[in-house]
PDB file of C-alpha atoms in Angstrom:
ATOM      1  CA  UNK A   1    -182.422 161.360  58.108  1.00 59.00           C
ATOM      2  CA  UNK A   2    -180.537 164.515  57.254  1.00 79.00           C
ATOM      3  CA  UNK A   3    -177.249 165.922  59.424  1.00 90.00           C
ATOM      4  CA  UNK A   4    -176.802 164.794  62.839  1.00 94.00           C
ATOM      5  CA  UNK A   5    -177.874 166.393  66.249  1.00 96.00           C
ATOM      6  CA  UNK A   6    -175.545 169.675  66.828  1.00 97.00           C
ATOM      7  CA  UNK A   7    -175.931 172.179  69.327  1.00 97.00           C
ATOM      8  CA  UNK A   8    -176.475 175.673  67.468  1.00 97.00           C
ATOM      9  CA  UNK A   9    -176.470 178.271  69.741  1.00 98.00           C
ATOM     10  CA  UNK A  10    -174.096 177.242  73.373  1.00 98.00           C
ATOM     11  CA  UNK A  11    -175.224 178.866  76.564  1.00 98.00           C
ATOM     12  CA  UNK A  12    -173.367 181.531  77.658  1.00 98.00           C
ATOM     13  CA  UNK A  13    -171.588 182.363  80.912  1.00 98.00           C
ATOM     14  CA  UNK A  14    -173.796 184.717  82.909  1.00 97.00           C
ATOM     15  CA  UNK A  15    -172.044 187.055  86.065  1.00 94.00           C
ATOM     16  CA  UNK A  16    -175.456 189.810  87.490  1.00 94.00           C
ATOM     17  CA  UNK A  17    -175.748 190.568  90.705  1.00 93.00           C
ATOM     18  CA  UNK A  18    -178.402 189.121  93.760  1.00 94.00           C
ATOM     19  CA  UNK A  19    -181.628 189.587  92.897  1.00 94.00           C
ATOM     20  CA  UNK A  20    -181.793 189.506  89.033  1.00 95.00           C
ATOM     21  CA  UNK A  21    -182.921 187.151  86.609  1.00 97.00           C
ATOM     22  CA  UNK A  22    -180.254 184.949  84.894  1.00 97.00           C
ATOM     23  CA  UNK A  23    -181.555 183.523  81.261  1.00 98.00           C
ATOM     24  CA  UNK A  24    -179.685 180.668  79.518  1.00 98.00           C
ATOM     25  CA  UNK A  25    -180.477 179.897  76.239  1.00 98.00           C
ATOM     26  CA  UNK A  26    -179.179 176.909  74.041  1.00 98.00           C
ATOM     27  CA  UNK A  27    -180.591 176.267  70.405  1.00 98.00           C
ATOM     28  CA  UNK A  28    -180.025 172.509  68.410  1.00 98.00           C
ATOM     29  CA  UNK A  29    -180.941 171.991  64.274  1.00 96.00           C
ATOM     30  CA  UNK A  30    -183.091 169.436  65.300  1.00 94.00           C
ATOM     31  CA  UNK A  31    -187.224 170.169  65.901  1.00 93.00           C
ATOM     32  CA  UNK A  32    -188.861 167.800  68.572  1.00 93.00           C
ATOM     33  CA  UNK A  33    -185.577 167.027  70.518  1.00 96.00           C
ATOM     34  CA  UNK A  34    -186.205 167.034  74.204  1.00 96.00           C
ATOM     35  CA  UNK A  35    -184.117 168.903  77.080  1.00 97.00           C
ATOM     36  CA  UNK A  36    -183.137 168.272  80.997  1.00 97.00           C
ATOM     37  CA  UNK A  37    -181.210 170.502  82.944  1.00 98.00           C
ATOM     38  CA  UNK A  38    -178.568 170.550  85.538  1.00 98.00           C
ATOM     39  CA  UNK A  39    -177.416 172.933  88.081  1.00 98.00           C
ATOM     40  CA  UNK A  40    -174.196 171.051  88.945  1.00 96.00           C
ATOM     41  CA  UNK A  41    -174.943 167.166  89.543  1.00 96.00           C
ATOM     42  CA  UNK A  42    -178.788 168.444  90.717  1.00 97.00           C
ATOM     43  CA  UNK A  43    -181.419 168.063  87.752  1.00 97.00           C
ATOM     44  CA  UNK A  44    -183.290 170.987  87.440  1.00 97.00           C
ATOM     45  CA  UNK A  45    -187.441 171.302  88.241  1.00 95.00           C
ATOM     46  CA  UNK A  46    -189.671 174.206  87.162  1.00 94.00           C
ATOM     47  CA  UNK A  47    -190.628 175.597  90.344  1.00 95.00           C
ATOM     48  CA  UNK A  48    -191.537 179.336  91.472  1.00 93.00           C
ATOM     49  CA  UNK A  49    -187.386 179.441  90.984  1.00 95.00           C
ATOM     50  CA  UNK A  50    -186.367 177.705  88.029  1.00 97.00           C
ATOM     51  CA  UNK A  51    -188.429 178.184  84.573  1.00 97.00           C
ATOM     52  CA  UNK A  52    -187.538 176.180  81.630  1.00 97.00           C
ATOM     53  CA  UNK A  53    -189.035 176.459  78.111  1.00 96.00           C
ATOM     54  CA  UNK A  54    -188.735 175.172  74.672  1.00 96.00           C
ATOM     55  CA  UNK A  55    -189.778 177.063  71.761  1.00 96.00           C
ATOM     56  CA  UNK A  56    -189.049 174.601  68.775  1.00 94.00           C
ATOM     57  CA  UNK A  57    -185.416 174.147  68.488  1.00 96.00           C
ATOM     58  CA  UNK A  58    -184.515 176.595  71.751  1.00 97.00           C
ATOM     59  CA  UNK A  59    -184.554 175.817  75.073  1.00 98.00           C
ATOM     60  CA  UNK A  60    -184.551 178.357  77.651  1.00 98.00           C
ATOM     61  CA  UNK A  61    -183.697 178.139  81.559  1.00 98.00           C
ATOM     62  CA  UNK A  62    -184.737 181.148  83.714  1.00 98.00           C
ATOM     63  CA  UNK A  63    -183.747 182.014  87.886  1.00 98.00           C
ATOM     64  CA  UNK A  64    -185.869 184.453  89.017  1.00 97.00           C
ATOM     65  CA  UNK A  65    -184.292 186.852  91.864  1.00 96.00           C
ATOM     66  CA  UNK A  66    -181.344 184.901  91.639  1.00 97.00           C
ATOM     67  CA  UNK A  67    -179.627 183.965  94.804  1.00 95.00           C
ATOM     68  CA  UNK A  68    -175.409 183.389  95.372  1.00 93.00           C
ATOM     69  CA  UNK A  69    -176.726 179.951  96.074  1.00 95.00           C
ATOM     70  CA  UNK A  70    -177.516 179.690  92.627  1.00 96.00           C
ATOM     71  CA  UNK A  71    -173.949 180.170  91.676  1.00 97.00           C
ATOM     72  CA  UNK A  72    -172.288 177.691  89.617  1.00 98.00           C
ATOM     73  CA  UNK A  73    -171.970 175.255  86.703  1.00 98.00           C
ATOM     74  CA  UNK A  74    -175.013 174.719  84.663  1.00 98.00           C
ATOM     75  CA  UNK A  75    -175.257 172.190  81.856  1.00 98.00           C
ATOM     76  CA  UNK A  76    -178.512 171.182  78.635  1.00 98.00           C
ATOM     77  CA  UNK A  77    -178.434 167.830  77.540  1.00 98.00           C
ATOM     78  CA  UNK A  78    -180.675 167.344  74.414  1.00 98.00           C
ATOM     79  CA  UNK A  79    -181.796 164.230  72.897  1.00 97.00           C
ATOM     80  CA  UNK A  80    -183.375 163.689  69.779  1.00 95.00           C
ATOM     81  CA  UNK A  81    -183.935 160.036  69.509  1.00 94.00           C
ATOM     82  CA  UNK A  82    -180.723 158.060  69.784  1.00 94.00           C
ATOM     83  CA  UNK A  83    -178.976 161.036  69.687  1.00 96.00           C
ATOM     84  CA  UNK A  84    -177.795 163.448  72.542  1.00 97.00           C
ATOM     85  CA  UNK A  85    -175.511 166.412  72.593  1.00 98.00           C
ATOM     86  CA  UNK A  86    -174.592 169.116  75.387  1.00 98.00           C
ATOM     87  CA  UNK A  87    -173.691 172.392  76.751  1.00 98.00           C
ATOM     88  CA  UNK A  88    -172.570 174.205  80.147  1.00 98.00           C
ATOM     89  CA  UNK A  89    -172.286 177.696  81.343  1.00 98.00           C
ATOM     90  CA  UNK A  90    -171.246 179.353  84.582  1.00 98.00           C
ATOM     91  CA  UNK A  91    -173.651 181.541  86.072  1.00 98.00           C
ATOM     92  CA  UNK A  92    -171.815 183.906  88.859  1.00 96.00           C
ATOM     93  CA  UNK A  93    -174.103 185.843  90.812  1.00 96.00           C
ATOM     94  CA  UNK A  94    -171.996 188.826  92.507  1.00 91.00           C
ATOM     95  CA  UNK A  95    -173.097 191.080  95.759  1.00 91.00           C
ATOM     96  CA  UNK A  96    -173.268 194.553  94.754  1.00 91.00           C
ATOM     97  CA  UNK A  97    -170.886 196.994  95.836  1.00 94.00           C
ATOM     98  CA  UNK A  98    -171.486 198.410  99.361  1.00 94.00           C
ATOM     99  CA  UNK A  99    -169.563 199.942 102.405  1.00 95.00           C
ATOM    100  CA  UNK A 100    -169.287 197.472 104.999  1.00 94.00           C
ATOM    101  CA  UNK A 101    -167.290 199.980 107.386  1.00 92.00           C
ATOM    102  CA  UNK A 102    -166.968 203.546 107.114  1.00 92.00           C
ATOM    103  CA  UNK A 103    -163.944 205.545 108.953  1.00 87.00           C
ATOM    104  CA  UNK A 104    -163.872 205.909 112.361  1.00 68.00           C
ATOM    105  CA  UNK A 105    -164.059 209.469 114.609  1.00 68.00           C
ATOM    106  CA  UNK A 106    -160.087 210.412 115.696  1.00 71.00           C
ATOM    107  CA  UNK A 107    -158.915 212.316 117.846  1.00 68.00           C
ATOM    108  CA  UNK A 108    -155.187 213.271 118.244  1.00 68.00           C
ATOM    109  CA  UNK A 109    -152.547 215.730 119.204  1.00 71.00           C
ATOM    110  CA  UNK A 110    -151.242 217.645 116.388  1.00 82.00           C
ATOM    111  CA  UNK A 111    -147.687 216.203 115.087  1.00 86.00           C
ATOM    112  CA  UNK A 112    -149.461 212.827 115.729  1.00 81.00           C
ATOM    113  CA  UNK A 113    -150.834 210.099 113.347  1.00 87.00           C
ATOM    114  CA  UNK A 114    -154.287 210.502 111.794  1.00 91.00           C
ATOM    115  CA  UNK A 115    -155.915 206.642 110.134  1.00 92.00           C
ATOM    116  CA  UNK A 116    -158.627 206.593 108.104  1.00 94.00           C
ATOM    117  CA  UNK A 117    -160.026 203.355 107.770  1.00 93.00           C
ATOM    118  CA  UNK A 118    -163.021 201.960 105.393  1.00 95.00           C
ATOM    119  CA  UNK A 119    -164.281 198.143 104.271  1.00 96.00           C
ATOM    120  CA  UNK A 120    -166.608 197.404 102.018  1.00 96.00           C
ATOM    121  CA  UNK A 121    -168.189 193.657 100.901  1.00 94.00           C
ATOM    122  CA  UNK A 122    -166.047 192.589  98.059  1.00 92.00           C
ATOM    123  CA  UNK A 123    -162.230 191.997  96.615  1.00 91.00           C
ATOM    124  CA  UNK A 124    -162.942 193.056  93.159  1.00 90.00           C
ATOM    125  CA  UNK A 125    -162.288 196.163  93.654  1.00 94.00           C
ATOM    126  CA  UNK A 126    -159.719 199.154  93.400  1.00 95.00           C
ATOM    127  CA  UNK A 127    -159.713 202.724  95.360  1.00 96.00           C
ATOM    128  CA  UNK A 128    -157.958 206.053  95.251  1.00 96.00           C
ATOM    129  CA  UNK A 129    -158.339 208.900  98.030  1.00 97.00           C
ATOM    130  CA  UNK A 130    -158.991 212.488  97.266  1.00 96.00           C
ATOM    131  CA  UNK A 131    -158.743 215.843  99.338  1.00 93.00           C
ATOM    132  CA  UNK A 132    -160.934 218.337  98.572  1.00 94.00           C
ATOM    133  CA  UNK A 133    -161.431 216.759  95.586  1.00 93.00           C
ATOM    134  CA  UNK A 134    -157.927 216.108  94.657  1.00 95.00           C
ATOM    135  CA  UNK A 135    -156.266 213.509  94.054  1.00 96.00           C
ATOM    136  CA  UNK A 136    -153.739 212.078  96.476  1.00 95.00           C
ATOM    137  CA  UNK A 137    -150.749 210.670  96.106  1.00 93.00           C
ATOM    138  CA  UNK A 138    -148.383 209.066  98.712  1.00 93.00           C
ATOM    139  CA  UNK A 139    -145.558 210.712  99.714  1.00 91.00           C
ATOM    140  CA  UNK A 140    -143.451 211.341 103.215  1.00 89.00           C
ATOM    141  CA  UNK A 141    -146.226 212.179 105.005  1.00 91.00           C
ATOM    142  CA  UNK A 142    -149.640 210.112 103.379  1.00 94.00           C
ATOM    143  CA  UNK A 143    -149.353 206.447 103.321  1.00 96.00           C
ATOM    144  CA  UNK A 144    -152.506 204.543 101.078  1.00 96.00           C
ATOM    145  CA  UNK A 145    -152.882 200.938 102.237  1.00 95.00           C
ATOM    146  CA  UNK A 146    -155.075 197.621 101.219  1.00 95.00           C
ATOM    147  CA  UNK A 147    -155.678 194.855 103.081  1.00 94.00           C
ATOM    148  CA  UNK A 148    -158.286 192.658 100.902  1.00 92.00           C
ATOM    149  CA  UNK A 149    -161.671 194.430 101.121  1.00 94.00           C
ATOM    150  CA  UNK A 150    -160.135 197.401 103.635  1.00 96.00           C
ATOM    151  CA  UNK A 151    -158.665 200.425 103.062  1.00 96.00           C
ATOM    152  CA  UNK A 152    -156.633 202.752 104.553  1.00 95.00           C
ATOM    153  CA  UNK A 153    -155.432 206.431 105.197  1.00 95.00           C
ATOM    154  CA  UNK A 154    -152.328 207.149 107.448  1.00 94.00           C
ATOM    155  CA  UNK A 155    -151.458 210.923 107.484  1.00 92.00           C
ATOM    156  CA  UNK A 156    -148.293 210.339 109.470  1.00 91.00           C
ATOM    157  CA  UNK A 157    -147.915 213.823 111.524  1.00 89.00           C
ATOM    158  CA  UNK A 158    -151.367 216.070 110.983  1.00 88.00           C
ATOM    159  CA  UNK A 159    -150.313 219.672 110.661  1.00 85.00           C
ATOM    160  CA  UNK A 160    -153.166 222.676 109.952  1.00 82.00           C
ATOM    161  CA  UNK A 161    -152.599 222.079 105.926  1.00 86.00           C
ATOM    162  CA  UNK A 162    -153.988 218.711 106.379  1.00 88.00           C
ATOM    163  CA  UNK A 163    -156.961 220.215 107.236  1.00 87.00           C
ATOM    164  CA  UNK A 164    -159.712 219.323 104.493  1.00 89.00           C
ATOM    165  CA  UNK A 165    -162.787 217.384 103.331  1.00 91.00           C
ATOM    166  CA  UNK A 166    -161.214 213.694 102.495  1.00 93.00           C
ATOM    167  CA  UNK A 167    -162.899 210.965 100.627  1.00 95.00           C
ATOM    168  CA  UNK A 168    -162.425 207.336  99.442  1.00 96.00           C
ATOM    169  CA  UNK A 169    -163.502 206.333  96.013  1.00 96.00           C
ATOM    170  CA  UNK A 170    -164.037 202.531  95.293  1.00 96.00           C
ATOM    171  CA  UNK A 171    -164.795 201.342  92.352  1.00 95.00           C
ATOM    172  CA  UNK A 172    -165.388 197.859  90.552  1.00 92.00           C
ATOM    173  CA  UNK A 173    -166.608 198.453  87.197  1.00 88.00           C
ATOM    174  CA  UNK A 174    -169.657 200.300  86.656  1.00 88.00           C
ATOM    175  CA  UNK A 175    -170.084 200.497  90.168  1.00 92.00           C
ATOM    176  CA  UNK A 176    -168.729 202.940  92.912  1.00 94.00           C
ATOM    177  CA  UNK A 177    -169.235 203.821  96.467  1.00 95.00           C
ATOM    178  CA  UNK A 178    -168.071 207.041  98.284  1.00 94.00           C
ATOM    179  CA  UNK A 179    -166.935 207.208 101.820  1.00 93.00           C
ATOM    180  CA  UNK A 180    -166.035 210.857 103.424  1.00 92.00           C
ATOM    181  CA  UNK A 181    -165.139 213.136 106.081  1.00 89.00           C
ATOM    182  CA  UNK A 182    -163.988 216.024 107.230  1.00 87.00           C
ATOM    183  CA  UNK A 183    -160.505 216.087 108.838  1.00 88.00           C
ATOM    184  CA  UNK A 184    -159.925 219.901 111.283  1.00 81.00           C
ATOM    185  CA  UNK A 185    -156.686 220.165 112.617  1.00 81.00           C
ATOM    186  CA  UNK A 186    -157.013 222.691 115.063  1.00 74.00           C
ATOM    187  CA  UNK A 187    -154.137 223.631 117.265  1.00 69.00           C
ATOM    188  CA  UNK A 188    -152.884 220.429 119.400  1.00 58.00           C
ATOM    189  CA  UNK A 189    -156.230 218.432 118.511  1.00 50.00           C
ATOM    190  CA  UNK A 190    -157.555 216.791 115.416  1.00 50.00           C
ATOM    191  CA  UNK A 191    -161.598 216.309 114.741  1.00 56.00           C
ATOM    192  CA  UNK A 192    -163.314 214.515 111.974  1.00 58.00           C
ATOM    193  CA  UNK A 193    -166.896 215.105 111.843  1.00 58.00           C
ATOM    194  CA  UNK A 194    -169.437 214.807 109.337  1.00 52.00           C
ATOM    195  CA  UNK A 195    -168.690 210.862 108.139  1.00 51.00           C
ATOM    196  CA  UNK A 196    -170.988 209.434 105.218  1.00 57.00           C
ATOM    197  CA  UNK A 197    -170.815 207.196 102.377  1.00 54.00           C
ATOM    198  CA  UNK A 198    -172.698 207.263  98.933  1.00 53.00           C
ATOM    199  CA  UNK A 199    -173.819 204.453  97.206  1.00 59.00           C
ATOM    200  CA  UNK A 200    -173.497 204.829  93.515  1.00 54.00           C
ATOM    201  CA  UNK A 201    -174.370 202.370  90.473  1.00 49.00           C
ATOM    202  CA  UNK A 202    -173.633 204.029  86.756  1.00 42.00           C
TER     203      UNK A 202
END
């Protein structure tokens, strides 16, 4: 009768973004087993969603454009005659990066506070702010703030050297997004014009 059922190859777990296709593939020593599968406690069906194929001993499960609804536990059970044996992966499906909120137009009296607030759609992330380019760093005057998915800019008294082209770098991995402006301080008023954000995936 030879060794007993085993799973060979375990499915992995998956994280892609919305709109991709998630592939799970599980592989047994066994030829002419037979395979169900579950997305959480729901059996799965091949529909215009959900593929599944075997090819010998490997069984494959594919979600096409997959969805965050799709998000979760999924679990193979294969049986070859009397025998049955198992495996489960998580599958997280992830929103790609985007700006949710880009900084708002202020207007102030010199000596006075200037915020520059942005939001994008996710946690995962980090950011640093840049002037002209450069880096910047918090100090007396420049407070750097994040609350969750928002971030924040506080140059505490604008003077003319503030004056500059400022810009908010987010990243989460291989992705980024860019939001800027241009911050005049001209005499007793400040302006920021010129407010855009770049999407960018690497």
């Amino acid at each position: 009768m030879g060794p007993p059922l085993s799973v060979e190859q375990k499915l992995q777990d998956t994280v892609l973004f919305v709109g991709n296709e998630v592939t799970l593939t599980c592989r047994v020593n066994k030829d002419g087993a037979s395979a169900r599968w579950w997305h959480g406690d729901v059996e799965v069906q091949n529909n215009n969603k959900f593929s599944m194929v075997q090819d010998g001993m490997k069984f494959v499960l594919r979600i096409r454009n997959v969805q965050r609804s799709e998000e979760g536990f999924y679990k193979i059970k294969v049986k070859y005659f009397n025998q049955e044996v198992g495996s489960t992966a998580m599958v997280t499906v992830k929103e790609k990066l985007r700006v949710s909120r880009t900084f708002q137009d202020v207007k102030a009296s010199a000596g006075q506070e200037v915020i520059l607030k942005c939001e994008v759609n996710r946690e995962d992330v980090t950011a640093e702010w840049k002037k002209d380019d450069k880096l910047l760093t918090e100090g007396r005057n420049v407070v750097m703030e994040q609350r969750g998915k928002e971030f924040i800019l506080k140059i505490k008294h604008a003077q003319k050297s503030d004056t500059g082209f400022y810009t908010c770098l987010v990243k989460s991995g291989s992705e980024e997004v860019k939001i800027s402006a241009e911050v005049t301080v001209e005499g007793n008023q400040v302006f920021i014009r010129n407010v855009n954000y770049i999407d960018k995936l690497q």
